[in-house]
Short mmCIF file of C-alpha atoms in Angstrom, two decimals:
data_model
loop_
_atom_site.label_atom_id
_atom_site.label_comp_id
_atom_site.label_asym_id
_atom_site.label_seq_id
_atom_site.Cartn_x
_atom_site.Cartn_y
_atom_site.Cartn_z
CA MET Q 1 45.12 -33.28 -13.66
CA HIS Q 2 43.93 -33.09 -10.01
CA PHE Q 3 46.48 -30.22 -9.52
CA ALA Q 4 45.35 -28.56 -12.58
CA ARG Q 5 41.72 -28.68 -11.67
CA ILE Q 6 42.64 -27.27 -8.16
CA ALA Q 7 44.56 -24.59 -9.67
CA ARG Q 8 41.69 -23.62 -12.12
CA HIS Q 9 38.87 -23.79 -9.55
CA ALA Q 10 41.35 -21.70 -7.02
CA ALA Q 11 41.21 -18.97 -9.88
CA VAL Q 12 37.55 -18.91 -10.23
CA LEU Q 13 36.88 -18.91 -6.38
CA GLY Q 14 39.58 -16.18 -5.95
CA ILE Q 15 42.04 -18.28 -4.01
CA GLN Q 16 45.70 -17.79 -4.32
CA ILE Q 17 47.22 -20.93 -4.29
CA PRO Q 18 51.54 -21.64 -3.81
CA ASP Q 19 53.32 -22.45 -7.20
CA ASN Q 20 54.89 -25.35 -5.38
CA LEU Q 21 51.69 -26.69 -4.56
CA ALA Q 22 52.18 -30.18 -5.98
CA GLU Q 23 55.39 -30.29 -4.19
CA LYS Q 24 53.89 -29.25 -0.59
CA VAL Q 25 51.40 -31.91 -1.08
CA PHE Q 26 54.18 -34.76 -1.73
CA GLU Q 27 55.89 -33.45 1.30
CA ALA Q 28 52.73 -33.64 3.48
CA LEU Q 29 52.21 -37.37 2.24
CA VAL Q 30 55.40 -38.29 4.30
CA ASP Q 31 54.03 -37.96 7.62
CA LEU Q 32 50.59 -39.25 6.83
CA GLU Q 33 49.20 -42.56 8.62
CA HIS Q 34 46.84 -45.08 7.02
CA PRO Q 35 43.41 -44.15 8.00
CA GLY Q 36 42.76 -47.92 8.27
CA GLU Q 37 42.51 -50.89 6.23
CA PRO Q 38 43.46 -50.72 2.48
CA ASN Q 39 41.18 -51.47 -0.29
CA SER Q 40 42.08 -54.84 -2.01
CA SER Q 41 39.86 -54.40 -5.08
CA ALA Q 42 41.78 -54.67 -8.40
CA ASP Q 43 39.95 -51.99 -9.67
CA GLN Q 44 40.15 -49.57 -6.88
CA ALA Q 45 43.15 -47.71 -5.41
CA ALA Q 46 44.38 -48.68 -1.67
CA PHE Q 47 43.43 -45.46 -0.24
CA LEU Q 48 42.08 -41.98 -1.22
CA VAL Q 49 43.99 -38.62 -0.40
CA ARG Q 50 42.07 -35.38 -0.19
CA ALA Q 51 44.27 -32.45 -0.83
CA GLY Q 52 43.12 -28.96 -1.24
CA VAL Q 53 43.89 -25.27 -0.52
CA ARG Q 54 41.74 -23.33 1.95
CA ALA Q 55 40.46 -19.83 1.40
CA ASN Q 56 43.44 -18.38 3.37
CA GLY Q 57 45.90 -20.22 1.15
CA GLU Q 58 46.70 -23.01 3.86
CA VAL Q 59 47.28 -26.49 1.94
CA PHE Q 60 45.80 -29.58 3.62
CA VAL Q 61 46.21 -33.30 2.71
CA LYS Q 62 43.99 -35.81 4.52
CA PRO Q 63 43.95 -39.44 3.93
CA ALA Q 64 40.62 -41.47 3.89
CA ALA Q 65 39.70 -45.30 3.62
CA ILE Q 66 37.34 -46.07 0.65
CA ARG Q 67 34.82 -48.71 0.33
CA THR Q 68 34.80 -51.84 -1.59
CA TRP Q 69 31.81 -51.99 -4.15
CA PRO Q 70 29.68 -54.59 -5.44
CA GLU Q 71 30.61 -56.15 -8.91
CA THR Q 72 26.86 -56.25 -9.77
CA PRO Q 73 25.25 -53.18 -11.20
CA LEU Q 74 24.13 -50.15 -8.98
CA ALA Q 75 20.93 -48.98 -7.97
CA ALA Q 76 20.61 -45.41 -7.99
CA ILE Q 77 18.02 -42.88 -6.98
CA SER Q 78 17.20 -39.42 -8.33
CA LEU Q 79 17.39 -36.05 -5.88
CA THR Q 80 17.15 -32.57 -6.74
CA ALA Q 81 20.87 -31.23 -7.00
CA PRO Q 82 22.11 -28.15 -4.64
CA ASN Q 83 21.90 -25.22 -6.49
CA TRP Q 84 25.07 -23.31 -6.17
CA GLU Q 85 25.28 -19.78 -7.34
CA GLU Q 86 28.36 -18.55 -9.73
CA PRO Q 87 31.29 -18.49 -9.33
CA VAL Q 88 30.93 -21.73 -6.79
CA ARG Q 89 28.94 -23.79 -9.29
CA GLY Q 90 30.84 -26.54 -10.89
CA THR Q 91 33.39 -26.11 -8.58
CA LYS Q 92 35.29 -28.37 -5.79
CA HIS Q 93 34.20 -25.75 -3.20
CA ALA Q 94 34.22 -28.18 0.05
CA GLU Q 95 30.77 -27.44 0.85
CA TRP Q 96 30.12 -31.19 0.78
CA GLU Q 97 27.06 -31.55 3.24
CA PRO Q 98 24.36 -31.68 0.67
CA TYR Q 99 26.19 -34.34 -1.24
CA ARG Q 100 26.55 -36.38 1.89
CA ASP Q 101 22.91 -35.87 2.78
CA ALA Q 102 22.01 -37.36 -0.69
CA ARG Q 103 24.33 -40.23 0.20
CA LEU Q 104 22.50 -41.06 3.21
CA THR Q 105 19.10 -40.54 1.46
CA ALA Q 106 19.99 -43.06 -1.08
CA ILE Q 107 20.96 -45.55 1.64
CA GLU Q 108 18.05 -45.07 3.41
CA HIS Q 109 16.02 -45.73 0.49
CA GLY Q 110 17.96 -49.03 -0.28
CA ALA Q 111 19.92 -47.57 -3.35
CA ASP Q 112 23.78 -47.24 -3.76
CA ILE Q 113 24.05 -43.91 -5.02
CA ALA Q 114 21.88 -40.76 -5.60
CA LEU Q 115 22.18 -38.97 -9.26
CA LEU Q 116 21.49 -35.30 -8.79
CA PHE Q 117 19.09 -33.41 -11.17
CA GLU Q 118 18.34 -29.77 -11.80
CA ASP Q 119 15.09 -28.58 -13.84
CA GLY Q 120 14.89 -32.41 -15.25
CA ILE Q 121 18.84 -32.19 -16.39
CA LEU Q 122 21.44 -34.83 -14.94
CA VAL Q 123 24.11 -32.66 -13.13
CA ASP Q 124 26.25 -34.79 -11.04
CA GLY Q 125 26.33 -38.23 -8.68
CA ASP Q 126 26.78 -37.93 -4.86
CA ARG Q 127 30.26 -38.86 -5.33
CA CYS Q 128 30.75 -39.54 -8.81
CA ALA Q 129 30.39 -38.40 -12.37
CA PRO Q 130 27.69 -40.24 -14.59
CA LEU Q 131 28.26 -41.07 -17.99
CA LEU Q 132 25.87 -42.65 -20.59
CA LEU Q 133 26.21 -44.41 -23.96
CA ASP Q 134 23.76 -42.73 -26.33
CA HIS Q 135 22.25 -44.89 -29.13
CA ASP Q 136 24.55 -42.82 -31.46
CA GLY Q 137 27.52 -44.64 -29.93
CA VAL Q 138 28.81 -41.54 -28.14
CA ALA Q 139 29.43 -41.47 -24.39
CA TYR Q 140 28.16 -38.30 -23.06
CA HIS Q 141 28.65 -36.54 -19.83
CA PRO Q 142 27.11 -33.53 -17.80
CA ARG Q 143 28.35 -30.20 -18.87
CA HIS Q 144 30.28 -27.91 -16.89
CA SER Q 145 27.99 -25.25 -18.24
CA ASP Q 146 25.21 -26.87 -16.56
CA GLY Q 147 26.78 -27.10 -13.01
CA ALA Q 148 28.69 -30.39 -13.46
CA LEU Q 149 31.95 -31.06 -11.86
CA ASP Q 150 34.86 -31.17 -14.65
CA SER Q 151 35.60 -34.93 -13.92
CA VAL Q 152 39.27 -35.97 -13.62
CA THR Q 153 38.44 -39.59 -13.94
CA ILE Q 154 36.44 -38.66 -17.34
CA GLU Q 155 39.55 -37.07 -18.32
CA GLN Q 156 41.84 -39.92 -17.50
CA ILE Q 157 39.60 -42.78 -19.01
CA GLY Q 158 38.91 -40.55 -22.04
CA PRO Q 159 41.56 -41.55 -24.33
CA GLY Q 160 41.05 -45.17 -23.55
CA LEU Q 161 37.46 -44.88 -24.75
CA GLU Q 162 38.45 -42.92 -27.77
CA ALA Q 163 40.71 -45.60 -28.57
CA ALA Q 164 37.95 -48.40 -28.26
CA GLY Q 165 35.55 -46.24 -30.63
CA ILE Q 166 33.73 -44.67 -28.10
CA PRO Q 167 33.66 -40.84 -28.41
CA VAL Q 168 33.38 -38.77 -25.52
CA ARG Q 169 31.20 -35.42 -25.10
CA PRO Q 170 29.66 -33.10 -22.73
CA ALA Q 171 26.08 -32.85 -23.24
CA ARG Q 172 22.61 -31.74 -21.77
CA LEU Q 173 21.79 -34.99 -20.14
CA THR Q 174 17.97 -34.83 -20.23
CA LEU Q 175 15.73 -37.43 -18.97
CA GLY Q 176 15.01 -38.79 -22.24
CA MET Q 177 18.67 -39.23 -23.27
CA ILE Q 178 18.65 -41.35 -19.91
CA LEU Q 179 15.74 -43.45 -20.53
CA ARG Q 180 17.03 -44.31 -24.23
CA ALA Q 181 20.76 -44.82 -23.09
CA SER Q 182 22.39 -48.24 -24.15
CA GLU Q 183 23.84 -48.21 -20.85
CA MET Q 184 25.25 -45.99 -17.96
CA VAL Q 185 28.13 -45.73 -15.50
CA VAL Q 186 29.50 -43.74 -12.77
CA CYS Q 187 33.23 -42.83 -12.53
CA GLY Q 188 35.25 -41.37 -9.24
CA SER Q 189 38.63 -41.68 -7.90
CA GLY Q 190 37.43 -43.19 -5.01
CA MET Q 191 34.91 -45.91 -6.64
CA GLY Q 192 36.62 -46.34 -10.18
CA ILE Q 193 33.92 -47.38 -12.60
CA ARG Q 194 30.53 -48.83 -11.74
CA SER Q 195 27.55 -49.78 -13.94
CA ILE Q 196 24.40 -48.34 -13.23
CA GLY Q 197 21.27 -51.09 -13.46
CA SER Q 198 18.57 -48.91 -12.42
CA ILE Q 199 17.42 -45.25 -11.29
CA ASP Q 200 14.33 -45.12 -9.28
CA GLY Q 201 13.76 -48.73 -9.85
CA ARG Q 202 13.61 -48.24 -13.86
CA THR Q 203 16.15 -50.41 -15.60
CA ILE Q 204 18.66 -48.54 -17.83
CA GLY Q 205 19.69 -50.10 -20.94
CA LYS Q 206 22.01 -53.17 -20.56
CA PRO Q 207 24.38 -52.66 -17.58
CA GLN Q 208 28.02 -53.79 -17.93
CA GLY Q 209 27.92 -53.69 -21.66
CA ARG Q 210 30.53 -51.89 -24.20
CA LEU Q 211 30.99 -48.71 -22.26
CA PHE Q 212 31.43 -50.53 -19.09
CA GLN Q 213 33.97 -52.84 -20.33
CA ALA Q 214 35.92 -50.03 -22.35
CA ALA Q 215 35.82 -47.54 -19.57
CA SER Q 216 36.86 -50.13 -16.91
CA GLN Q 217 39.85 -51.30 -18.97
CA ALA Q 218 41.04 -47.45 -19.20
CA TRP Q 219 40.82 -47.06 -15.57
CA LEU Q 220 42.69 -50.16 -14.90
CA THR Q 221 45.35 -49.05 -17.24
CA ARG Q 222 45.41 -45.65 -15.36
CA LEU Q 223 45.83 -47.67 -11.97
CA GLU Q 224 48.61 -49.34 -13.37
CA VAL Q 225 50.51 -46.80 -15.19
CA GLY Q 226 48.95 -43.36 -13.91
CA TRP Q 227 50.96 -42.76 -10.83
CA ILE Q 228 53.43 -39.94 -10.37
CA THR Q 229 56.10 -39.30 -7.80
CA ALA Q 230 57.55 -36.07 -6.37
CA LYS Q 231 60.84 -36.58 -8.83
CA ASP Q 232 57.98 -36.26 -11.78
CA ILE Q 233 57.15 -32.91 -10.64
#
């Protein structure tokens, strides 16, 4: 799924990627050293690997240590989303400084993460994709057409949520939808599934409810059986 997204975004950005990209990444993994202590949480991977293709076609692979997240619901703050022009908008373009700045701002204000809004519409998180359970029983995530990144984590847990009776759909996430949501979670390869307790000090639904439980179980299943090796390519 990650390789497929790289291919989609590279095509949008006009970057030529090698046909054997996955093979090159797996070859590079052999020489990587651990970037620190592994994450020991049962619901997170031990490490994160950032793989990509530069504008000149060079393939890069970088290991990263990932933090351990609290089991309690997270506190979020709302910030203005960076406004990227087409075709950069909604792609993994590697200009991550605004997201790092948002993360630092959240920490400075005593929050765990920042949620990024554009004209009152929730677009993204500083390192994660938001997913909310509406009163109609559907789990909604930001639309790619609104500038959101197409989340691999949501793609991975989607079948598990559907099997649990929670349809997953893209939507224009307005403030009204967020305030009336039954609950809200954020998802990401480096953090797994985390429940949102509040945004700007306001409680959002009932944290760690049905959506969180179903998404967490789907994620744990992916951590157990979703890995591939070079032989699978």
